[in-house]
Amino acid sequence: MLKGHELATFRKQLLSWFRQFQRDLPWRRTSDPYRIWLSEIMLQQTRVAAAIPYYEEFLKRFPDVHSLAAAPQEEVLRLWSGLGYYSRARNLQRAAQQIVAKHGGQFPQRVEDALALPGIGNYTAAAILSIAFTQKYAVLDGNVARVLARLGALRGDVRESKRWQELQDTAEVLLEPKSPGDWNQAMMELGATLCTPKSPQCLLCPIMQFCEGRKQGIAESLPEKRKKRATVEVILAAAVFSDKKGQTLLLPPPKNSAEKASADHVPTLVSKMWHFPTVSVNGDPAGNLLAFLRKLFSKMQISKVQLAPTGKVRHAVTYRAITVLPFVIDVKNLPRISGAKQVPLNDISDLPISNLTRKVARAALEAAVLTPAKR
Ligand code: SF4
């Protein structure tokens, strides 16, 4: 563990490097806790380049915590649509509502209050409080853990709770107390730009002389890999109805546990958003889908439909490898079911939908171009 003069040099070198070479990112041009909070939530599962346009659009529509708290949830999800991990957006809005109701619209500055908000854990609380309010909390996320594991040549699974706590303690000791916000961002920036998972650029690293992993020649192999959960293969069949006007039918977000039980993986995979009628496949995909549709709609509506297969859509969500088999169903009139919505197939993004649903729509549209429907 670094101490005294060495620790001071370490801090100075990393901070000066950050101040000179940091990327110009929109959330670095503000000290507004709302904006910093939004960026931290978006960046939890999303790369910087992908998050920027979402961040900007989101702020145009919801420039402050009040506008977010008062918005219909559907609109929040629509602006999040494509970023994935939609519970982040739901929690963000619930937290905004609590901030308005309990904290007069101001992001709370006490760490206990910040941690009590939905979607805010240790990392996010430390990031917001240090960057927006200069409070002395050190962040620890995957990027920072990798840097620290390499600096200390720490072996083993860093996500194991005892090791994670050791890393948190180390991060607190290293934290520059006068500029905790810049310091945290400097650690994250180093992990994101130089101390990357593969091929760390040690020769450009501002703190290379302190790095035990580099000295021992093992930096690239750290942190050691975690045992991966086995991949589960999931096959789904989706019904893409299409009427004469090019309208299709989407079902509302799955809600109750009974629906969850009947449709198996489907509610999780559509991320509780608008989706095509979809069923898990066990055997004959077209047969399974037809049986599902007959249960969903009245038999009359589904009696003479033809299911046209359109290839495969592949998608991965955490440990699931998903294959969706979309079937286009040309109909004169779309079947009716309470709660469903009719939308143009080539523009379903007016409703909040997951990436998986977007891919299914795209596959159906591509198939329609290749084999125009006979109507
Ligand atoms: S010297 Fe290399 S491994 Fe060590 S912190 Fe810097 S970039 Fe990472």
Short mmCIF file of C-alpha atoms and ligand atoms in Angstrom, two decimals:
data_model
loop_
_atom_site.label_atom_id
_atom_site.label_comp_id
_atom_site.label_asym_id
_atom_site.label_seq_id
_atom_site.Cartn_x
_atom_site.Cartn_y
_atom_site.Cartn_z
CA MET A 1 0.00 0.00 0.00
CA LEU A 2 1.38 3.40 -0.97
CA LYS A 3 2.13 5.90 1.79
CA GLY A 4 3.58 9.36 2.39
CA HIS A 5 5.66 10.79 -0.41
CA GLU A 6 4.96 7.90 -2.79
CA LEU A 7 1.21 8.25 -2.34
CA ALA A 8 1.43 12.00 -2.97
CA THR A 9 3.41 11.44 -6.20
CA PHE A 10 0.99 8.74 -7.31
CA ARG A 11 -1.99 11.04 -6.82
CA LYS A 12 -0.31 13.98 -8.48
CA GLN A 13 0.70 12.02 -11.58
CA LEU A 14 -2.70 10.45 -12.11
CA LEU A 15 -4.60 13.70 -11.56
CA SER A 16 -2.37 15.74 -13.88
CA TRP A 17 -2.70 13.08 -16.57
CA PHE A 18 -6.50 13.17 -16.20
CA ARG A 19 -6.67 16.93 -16.32
CA GLN A 20 -4.57 17.00 -19.45
CA PHE A 21 -5.89 14.02 -21.40
CA GLN A 22 -9.47 13.39 -20.24
CA ARG A 23 -12.06 12.86 -22.95
CA ASP A 24 -14.47 15.72 -23.47
CA LEU A 25 -17.77 14.13 -22.45
CA PRO A 26 -21.07 16.03 -22.08
CA TRP A 27 -21.52 15.10 -18.41
CA ARG A 28 -18.06 16.42 -17.61
CA ARG A 29 -19.17 19.94 -18.51
CA THR A 30 -21.60 20.19 -15.60
CA SER A 31 -21.79 19.94 -11.84
CA ASP A 32 -25.56 19.44 -11.88
CA PRO A 33 -26.18 16.30 -9.80
CA TYR A 34 -29.21 15.38 -11.94
CA ARG A 35 -27.09 15.25 -15.10
CA ILE A 36 -24.23 13.43 -13.40
CA TRP A 37 -26.66 10.92 -11.93
CA LEU A 38 -28.29 10.35 -15.34
CA SER A 39 -24.90 9.76 -16.98
CA GLU A 40 -23.84 7.31 -14.27
CA ILE A 41 -27.04 5.29 -14.66
CA MET A 42 -26.76 5.22 -18.46
CA LEU A 43 -23.10 4.22 -18.31
CA GLN A 44 -23.73 1.28 -15.97
CA GLN A 45 -24.31 -1.13 -18.85
CA THR A 46 -23.63 0.99 -21.90
CA ARG A 47 -20.49 2.20 -23.66
CA VAL A 48 -19.73 5.92 -23.62
CA ALA A 49 -20.17 6.42 -27.39
CA ALA A 50 -23.54 4.66 -27.36
CA ALA A 51 -24.76 6.56 -24.29
CA ILE A 52 -24.03 10.12 -25.52
CA PRO A 53 -26.94 10.53 -28.00
CA TYR A 54 -29.37 8.99 -25.49
CA TYR A 55 -28.09 11.29 -22.76
CA GLU A 56 -28.61 14.35 -24.93
CA GLU A 57 -32.08 13.38 -26.16
CA PHE A 58 -33.18 12.43 -22.65
CA LEU A 59 -32.14 15.82 -21.30
CA LYS A 60 -33.93 17.68 -24.07
CA ARG A 61 -37.18 16.07 -22.98
CA PHE A 62 -36.44 15.84 -19.23
CA PRO A 63 -34.10 18.74 -18.41
CA ASP A 64 -34.56 18.39 -14.66
CA VAL A 65 -35.72 16.07 -11.93
CA HIS A 66 -39.23 17.61 -11.89
CA SER A 67 -39.94 16.95 -15.56
CA LEU A 68 -38.70 13.37 -15.20
CA ALA A 69 -40.77 12.75 -12.07
CA ALA A 70 -43.96 14.04 -13.71
CA ALA A 71 -43.62 12.22 -17.06
CA PRO A 72 -45.65 9.16 -18.07
CA GLN A 73 -43.47 6.05 -17.59
CA GLU A 74 -44.07 5.06 -21.22
CA GLU A 75 -42.37 8.20 -22.41
CA VAL A 76 -39.35 7.62 -20.18
CA LEU A 77 -39.06 4.08 -21.51
CA ARG A 78 -39.45 5.25 -25.09
CA LEU A 79 -36.48 7.58 -24.70
CA TRP A 80 -34.53 4.74 -23.10
CA SER A 81 -35.55 2.37 -25.85
CA GLY A 82 -32.47 0.73 -27.38
CA LEU A 83 -30.22 1.23 -24.34
CA GLY A 84 -31.39 -2.02 -22.74
CA TYR A 85 -31.61 -2.93 -19.05
CA TYR A 86 -34.84 -1.01 -18.71
CA SER A 87 -35.11 -1.39 -14.95
CA ARG A 88 -32.52 1.41 -14.89
CA ALA A 89 -35.03 3.80 -16.48
CA ARG A 90 -37.87 2.71 -14.21
CA ASN A 91 -35.71 3.13 -11.11
CA LEU A 92 -34.42 6.47 -12.35
CA GLN A 93 -37.94 7.81 -12.59
CA ARG A 94 -39.01 6.32 -9.24
CA ALA A 95 -35.96 7.94 -7.64
CA ALA A 96 -36.82 11.28 -9.31
CA GLN A 97 -40.31 11.05 -7.81
CA GLN A 98 -38.85 10.39 -4.36
CA ILE A 99 -36.42 13.29 -4.72
CA VAL A 100 -39.32 15.61 -5.54
CA ALA A 101 -41.54 14.21 -2.76
CA LYS A 102 -38.97 13.91 0.03
CA HIS A 103 -36.06 16.18 -0.82
CA GLY A 104 -37.73 19.23 -2.39
CA GLY A 105 -36.39 18.32 -5.83
CA GLN A 106 -32.73 18.48 -4.72
CA PHE A 107 -30.50 15.41 -5.03
CA PRO A 108 -29.78 14.37 -1.40
CA GLN A 109 -26.26 15.05 -0.16
CA ARG A 110 -26.29 12.55 2.72
CA VAL A 111 -24.98 9.19 1.56
CA GLU A 112 -27.70 7.26 3.46
CA ASP A 113 -30.39 9.27 1.65
CA ALA A 114 -28.75 8.74 -1.73
CA LEU A 115 -28.46 4.99 -1.09
CA ALA A 116 -32.14 4.81 -0.15
CA LEU A 117 -33.13 5.88 -3.69
CA PRO A 118 -34.10 3.16 -6.19
CA GLY A 119 -31.27 2.12 -8.51
CA ILE A 120 -28.51 3.80 -6.47
CA GLY A 121 -25.88 1.52 -4.96
CA ASN A 122 -22.49 2.21 -3.42
CA TYR A 123 -20.78 2.93 -6.71
CA THR A 124 -23.39 5.37 -8.05
CA ALA A 125 -23.78 7.17 -4.71
CA ALA A 126 -19.99 7.63 -4.44
CA ALA A 127 -19.76 8.87 -8.03
CA ILE A 128 -22.55 11.45 -7.71
CA LEU A 129 -21.60 12.71 -4.25
CA SER A 130 -17.92 13.06 -5.12
CA ILE A 131 -18.38 14.61 -8.58
CA ALA A 132 -21.33 16.92 -7.83
CA PHE A 133 -20.65 17.76 -4.16
CA THR A 134 -16.88 17.09 -3.69
CA GLN A 135 -17.58 14.52 -1.00
CA LYS A 136 -14.84 12.04 -0.07
CA TYR A 137 -16.25 8.75 -1.33
CA ALA A 138 -14.18 6.47 -3.56
CA VAL A 139 -15.84 4.68 -6.46
CA LEU A 140 -15.30 1.03 -7.18
CA ASP A 141 -16.68 -0.50 -10.36
CA GLY A 142 -15.32 -3.06 -12.81
CA ASN A 143 -12.93 -0.56 -14.42
CA VAL A 144 -11.50 0.67 -11.14
CA ALA A 145 -11.29 -2.87 -9.75
CA ARG A 146 -9.21 -3.91 -12.75
CA VAL A 147 -6.80 -0.99 -12.26
CA LEU A 148 -6.45 -1.73 -8.55
CA ALA A 149 -6.01 -5.48 -9.06
CA ARG A 150 -3.18 -4.76 -11.51
CA LEU A 151 -1.58 -2.10 -9.36
CA GLY A 152 -1.42 -4.49 -6.43
CA ALA A 153 -0.89 -7.69 -8.52
CA LEU A 154 -3.93 -9.09 -6.78
CA ARG A 155 -4.87 -12.63 -7.80
CA GLY A 156 -8.23 -14.34 -7.56
CA ASP A 157 -11.80 -13.31 -8.32
CA VAL A 158 -12.15 -9.59 -7.57
CA ARG A 159 -15.96 -9.94 -7.37
CA GLU A 160 -15.65 -12.23 -4.38
CA SER A 161 -17.01 -10.18 -1.46
CA LYS A 162 -13.88 -10.22 0.72
CA ARG A 163 -11.63 -9.15 -2.15
CA TRP A 164 -14.11 -6.52 -3.30
CA GLN A 165 -14.11 -5.05 0.19
CA GLU A 166 -10.28 -5.03 0.21
CA LEU A 167 -10.34 -3.16 -3.09
CA GLN A 168 -12.89 -0.70 -1.72
CA ASP A 169 -10.59 -0.05 1.27
CA THR A 170 -7.64 0.47 -1.07
CA ALA A 171 -9.68 2.86 -3.22
CA GLU A 172 -10.56 4.90 -0.11
CA VAL A 173 -6.89 5.15 0.92
CA LEU A 174 -5.78 6.24 -2.55
CA LEU A 175 -8.57 8.84 -2.93
CA GLU A 176 -7.25 12.38 -3.33
CA PRO A 177 -9.17 14.20 -0.56
CA LYS A 178 -9.05 17.66 -2.12
CA SER A 179 -10.50 16.62 -5.49
CA PRO A 180 -12.45 13.40 -4.93
CA GLY A 181 -14.65 13.95 -8.00
CA ASP A 182 -11.73 14.41 -10.39
CA TRP A 183 -9.88 11.61 -8.67
CA ASN A 184 -12.70 9.11 -9.15
CA GLN A 185 -13.06 10.12 -12.75
CA ALA A 186 -9.32 9.80 -13.24
CA MET A 187 -9.35 6.22 -11.95
CA MET A 188 -12.29 5.38 -14.20
CA GLU A 189 -10.71 7.13 -17.18
CA LEU A 190 -7.49 5.19 -16.73
CA GLY A 191 -9.45 1.91 -16.69
CA ALA A 192 -11.49 2.92 -19.73
CA THR A 193 -8.69 4.25 -21.93
CA LEU A 194 -5.25 2.81 -21.00
CA CYS A 195 -5.68 0.06 -18.43
CA THR A 196 -8.17 -1.75 -20.66
CA PRO A 197 -9.14 -5.41 -20.20
CA LYS A 198 -6.98 -6.55 -23.15
CA SER A 199 -3.56 -5.10 -23.97
CA PRO A 200 -3.14 -2.40 -21.30
CA GLN A 201 -0.97 0.44 -22.62
CA CYS A 202 1.47 0.48 -19.74
CA LEU A 203 4.07 2.58 -21.56
CA LEU A 204 1.62 5.50 -21.68
CA CYS A 205 0.38 4.97 -18.12
CA PRO A 206 0.97 7.90 -15.75
CA ILE A 207 1.38 5.58 -12.75
CA MET A 208 3.34 2.75 -14.33
CA GLN A 209 6.21 2.99 -11.82
CA PHE A 210 3.79 2.03 -9.03
CA CYS A 211 2.25 -0.94 -10.81
CA GLU A 212 3.15 -4.32 -9.33
CA GLY A 213 1.23 -6.22 -12.03
CA ARG A 214 3.31 -4.60 -14.76
CA LYS A 215 6.56 -5.21 -12.86
CA GLN A 216 5.70 -8.89 -12.49
CA GLY A 217 4.64 -9.11 -16.17
CA ILE A 218 1.16 -10.35 -15.27
CA ALA A 219 -0.89 -7.15 -15.75
CA GLU A 220 -2.74 -8.41 -18.81
CA SER A 221 -3.90 -11.58 -17.05
CA LEU A 222 -5.44 -9.60 -14.16
CA PRO A 223 -8.02 -9.59 -12.80
CA GLU A 224 -8.30 -13.36 -13.04
CA LYS A 225 -11.35 -14.61 -14.85
CA ARG A 226 -14.51 -15.46 -12.97
CA LYS A 227 -16.18 -18.79 -13.58
CA LYS A 228 -18.90 -18.09 -16.10
CA ARG A 229 -22.46 -19.21 -15.64
CA ALA A 230 -23.35 -21.82 -18.28
CA THR A 231 -25.16 -20.39 -21.31
CA VAL A 232 -28.83 -21.27 -21.62
CA GLU A 233 -30.20 -21.63 -25.14
CA VAL A 234 -33.67 -20.14 -25.55
CA ILE A 235 -35.79 -20.47 -28.69
CA LEU A 236 -38.81 -18.26 -29.18
CA ALA A 237 -41.35 -17.86 -31.96
CA ALA A 238 -42.87 -14.43 -32.62
CA ALA A 239 -45.96 -13.50 -34.61
CA VAL A 240 -45.54 -10.41 -36.79
CA PHE A 241 -49.01 -9.60 -38.09
CA SER A 242 -49.23 -7.32 -41.10
CA ASP A 243 -52.43 -5.87 -42.53
CA LYS A 244 -53.06 -4.13 -45.83
CA LYS A 245 -51.95 -0.78 -44.46
CA GLY A 246 -48.67 -2.20 -43.13
CA GLN A 247 -49.93 -2.04 -39.56
CA THR A 248 -48.81 -4.65 -37.04
CA LEU A 249 -49.91 -5.64 -33.57
CA LEU A 250 -47.91 -5.27 -30.35
CA LEU A 251 -48.91 -6.62 -26.96
CA PRO A 252 -48.52 -4.48 -23.82
CA PRO A 253 -45.69 -5.06 -21.33
CA PRO A 254 -46.22 -8.36 -19.46
CA LYS A 255 -47.39 -7.63 -15.92
CA ASN A 256 -48.54 -10.45 -13.75
CA SER A 257 -46.93 -13.66 -12.59
CA ALA A 258 -49.58 -15.83 -14.28
CA GLU A 259 -48.50 -14.42 -17.62
CA LYS A 260 -44.90 -14.95 -16.62
CA ALA A 261 -45.54 -18.59 -15.90
CA SER A 262 -47.40 -19.19 -19.14
CA ALA A 263 -44.92 -17.49 -21.44
CA ASP A 264 -41.76 -18.77 -19.75
CA HIS A 265 -38.75 -16.57 -20.66
CA VAL A 266 -40.77 -14.08 -22.66
CA PRO A 267 -41.48 -11.34 -20.06
CA THR A 268 -37.81 -11.18 -19.13
CA LEU A 269 -36.67 -11.11 -22.71
CA VAL A 270 -39.03 -8.39 -23.85
CA SER A 271 -37.84 -6.37 -20.83
CA LYS A 272 -41.40 -5.72 -19.72
CA MET A 273 -42.04 -3.60 -22.82
CA TRP A 274 -44.30 -3.67 -25.87
CA HIS A 275 -43.68 -6.81 -27.92
CA PHE A 276 -44.91 -9.08 -30.69
CA PRO A 277 -47.00 -12.05 -29.54
CA THR A 278 -44.17 -14.41 -28.56
CA VAL A 279 -43.92 -17.89 -27.12
CA SER A 280 -41.13 -20.21 -25.99
CA VAL A 281 -40.62 -23.04 -28.45
CA ASN A 282 -40.69 -26.64 -27.45
CA GLY A 283 -40.77 -28.75 -30.62
CA ASP A 284 -42.49 -27.38 -33.72
CA PRO A 285 -42.12 -23.54 -33.72
CA ALA A 286 -45.04 -22.81 -36.08
CA GLY A 287 -47.27 -25.28 -34.22
CA ASN A 288 -46.34 -23.80 -30.84
CA LEU A 289 -46.98 -20.28 -32.06
CA LEU A 290 -50.31 -21.15 -33.62
CA ALA A 291 -51.48 -22.87 -30.42
CA PHE A 292 -50.39 -19.78 -28.44
CA LEU A 293 -52.23 -17.42 -30.80
CA ARG A 294 -55.38 -19.51 -30.61
CA LYS A 295 -55.32 -19.21 -26.85
CA LEU A 296 -54.60 -15.50 -27.01
CA PHE A 297 -57.19 -14.49 -29.60
CA SER A 298 -60.57 -15.98 -30.37
CA LYS A 299 -60.35 -19.05 -32.65
CA MET A 300 -62.35 -17.26 -35.32
CA GLN A 301 -59.71 -14.58 -35.72
CA ILE A 302 -56.90 -17.07 -36.13
CA SER A 303 -58.69 -19.85 -38.02
CA LYS A 304 -57.24 -19.30 -41.50
CA VAL A 305 -53.91 -17.62 -40.95
CA GLN A 306 -50.72 -18.63 -42.80
CA LEU A 307 -47.43 -18.39 -40.92
CA ALA A 308 -44.52 -17.36 -43.17
CA PRO A 309 -41.12 -18.00 -41.55
CA THR A 310 -38.60 -15.17 -42.02
CA GLY A 311 -35.31 -16.64 -40.84
CA LYS A 312 -33.71 -16.19 -37.45
CA VAL A 313 -32.92 -13.37 -35.06
CA ARG A 314 -30.11 -13.92 -32.59
CA HIS A 315 -29.75 -12.00 -29.37
CA ALA A 316 -27.84 -12.43 -26.12
CA VAL A 317 -28.98 -11.30 -22.69
CA THR A 318 -26.61 -12.09 -19.80
CA TYR A 319 -26.36 -15.90 -19.78
CA ARG A 320 -29.13 -16.51 -22.32
CA ALA A 321 -28.42 -17.15 -26.01
CA ILE A 322 -31.71 -16.39 -27.69
CA THR A 323 -32.93 -17.36 -31.11
CA VAL A 324 -36.20 -15.81 -32.20
CA LEU A 325 -38.04 -17.29 -35.17
CA PRO A 326 -40.32 -14.55 -36.49
CA PHE A 327 -43.35 -15.57 -38.55
CA VAL A 328 -45.05 -12.97 -40.70
CA ILE A 329 -48.82 -13.36 -40.78
CA ASP A 330 -50.55 -11.39 -43.52
CA VAL A 331 -54.14 -10.55 -42.58
CA LYS A 332 -56.91 -8.37 -43.92
CA ASN A 333 -57.72 -7.04 -40.47
CA LEU A 334 -55.53 -7.33 -37.41
CA PRO A 335 -56.97 -9.57 -34.70
CA ARG A 336 -58.39 -7.71 -31.73
CA ILE A 337 -57.33 -8.12 -28.13
CA SER A 338 -57.78 -5.81 -25.22
CA GLY A 339 -54.73 -3.66 -24.40
CA ALA A 340 -52.87 -4.39 -27.67
CA LYS A 341 -51.89 -1.58 -30.01
CA GLN A 342 -51.79 -1.30 -33.77
CA VAL A 343 -48.70 0.46 -35.08
CA PRO A 344 -46.95 0.74 -38.47
CA LEU A 345 -44.55 -2.20 -38.80
CA ASN A 346 -41.86 0.07 -40.21
CA ASP A 347 -42.10 2.43 -37.23
CA ILE A 348 -42.81 0.55 -34.04
CA SER A 349 -40.45 2.74 -32.00
CA ASP A 350 -43.28 5.09 -31.06
CA LEU A 351 -43.87 2.62 -28.23
CA PRO A 352 -41.20 1.56 -25.74
CA ILE A 353 -39.75 -1.66 -27.16
CA SER A 354 -36.66 -3.74 -26.43
CA ASN A 355 -33.79 -4.30 -28.84
CA LEU A 356 -35.00 -7.83 -29.34
CA THR A 357 -38.40 -6.62 -30.57
CA ARG A 358 -36.68 -4.09 -32.82
CA LYS A 359 -34.60 -6.88 -34.39
CA VAL A 360 -37.70 -9.01 -34.99
CA ALA A 361 -39.42 -6.10 -36.75
CA ARG A 362 -36.35 -5.54 -38.90
CA ALA A 363 -36.19 -9.22 -39.90
CA ALA A 364 -39.87 -9.15 -40.87
CA LEU A 365 -39.41 -5.98 -42.93
CA GLU A 366 -36.36 -7.40 -44.70
CA ALA A 367 -38.31 -10.56 -45.53
CA ALA A 368 -41.18 -8.44 -46.88
CA VAL A 369 -38.76 -6.65 -49.23
CA LEU A 370 -37.37 -9.96 -50.51
CA THR A 371 -40.75 -11.63 -50.92
CA PRO A 372 -43.50 -9.01 -51.29
CA ALA A 373 -46.74 -10.28 -49.75
CA LYS A 374 -49.59 -11.29 -52.04
CA ARG A 375 -52.58 -9.47 -50.75
S1 SF4 B 1 1.00 0.15 -15.68
FE1 SF4 B 1 -0.35 -0.91 -17.08
S2 SF4 B 1 -1.40 -2.43 -15.85
FE2 SF4 B 1 -0.50 -0.97 -14.45
S3 SF4 B 1 -2.13 0.51 -14.05
FE3 SF4 B 1 -0.93 1.32 -15.75
S4 SF4 B 1 -1.94 0.57 -17.61
FE4 SF4 B 1 -2.70 -0.62 -15.89
#
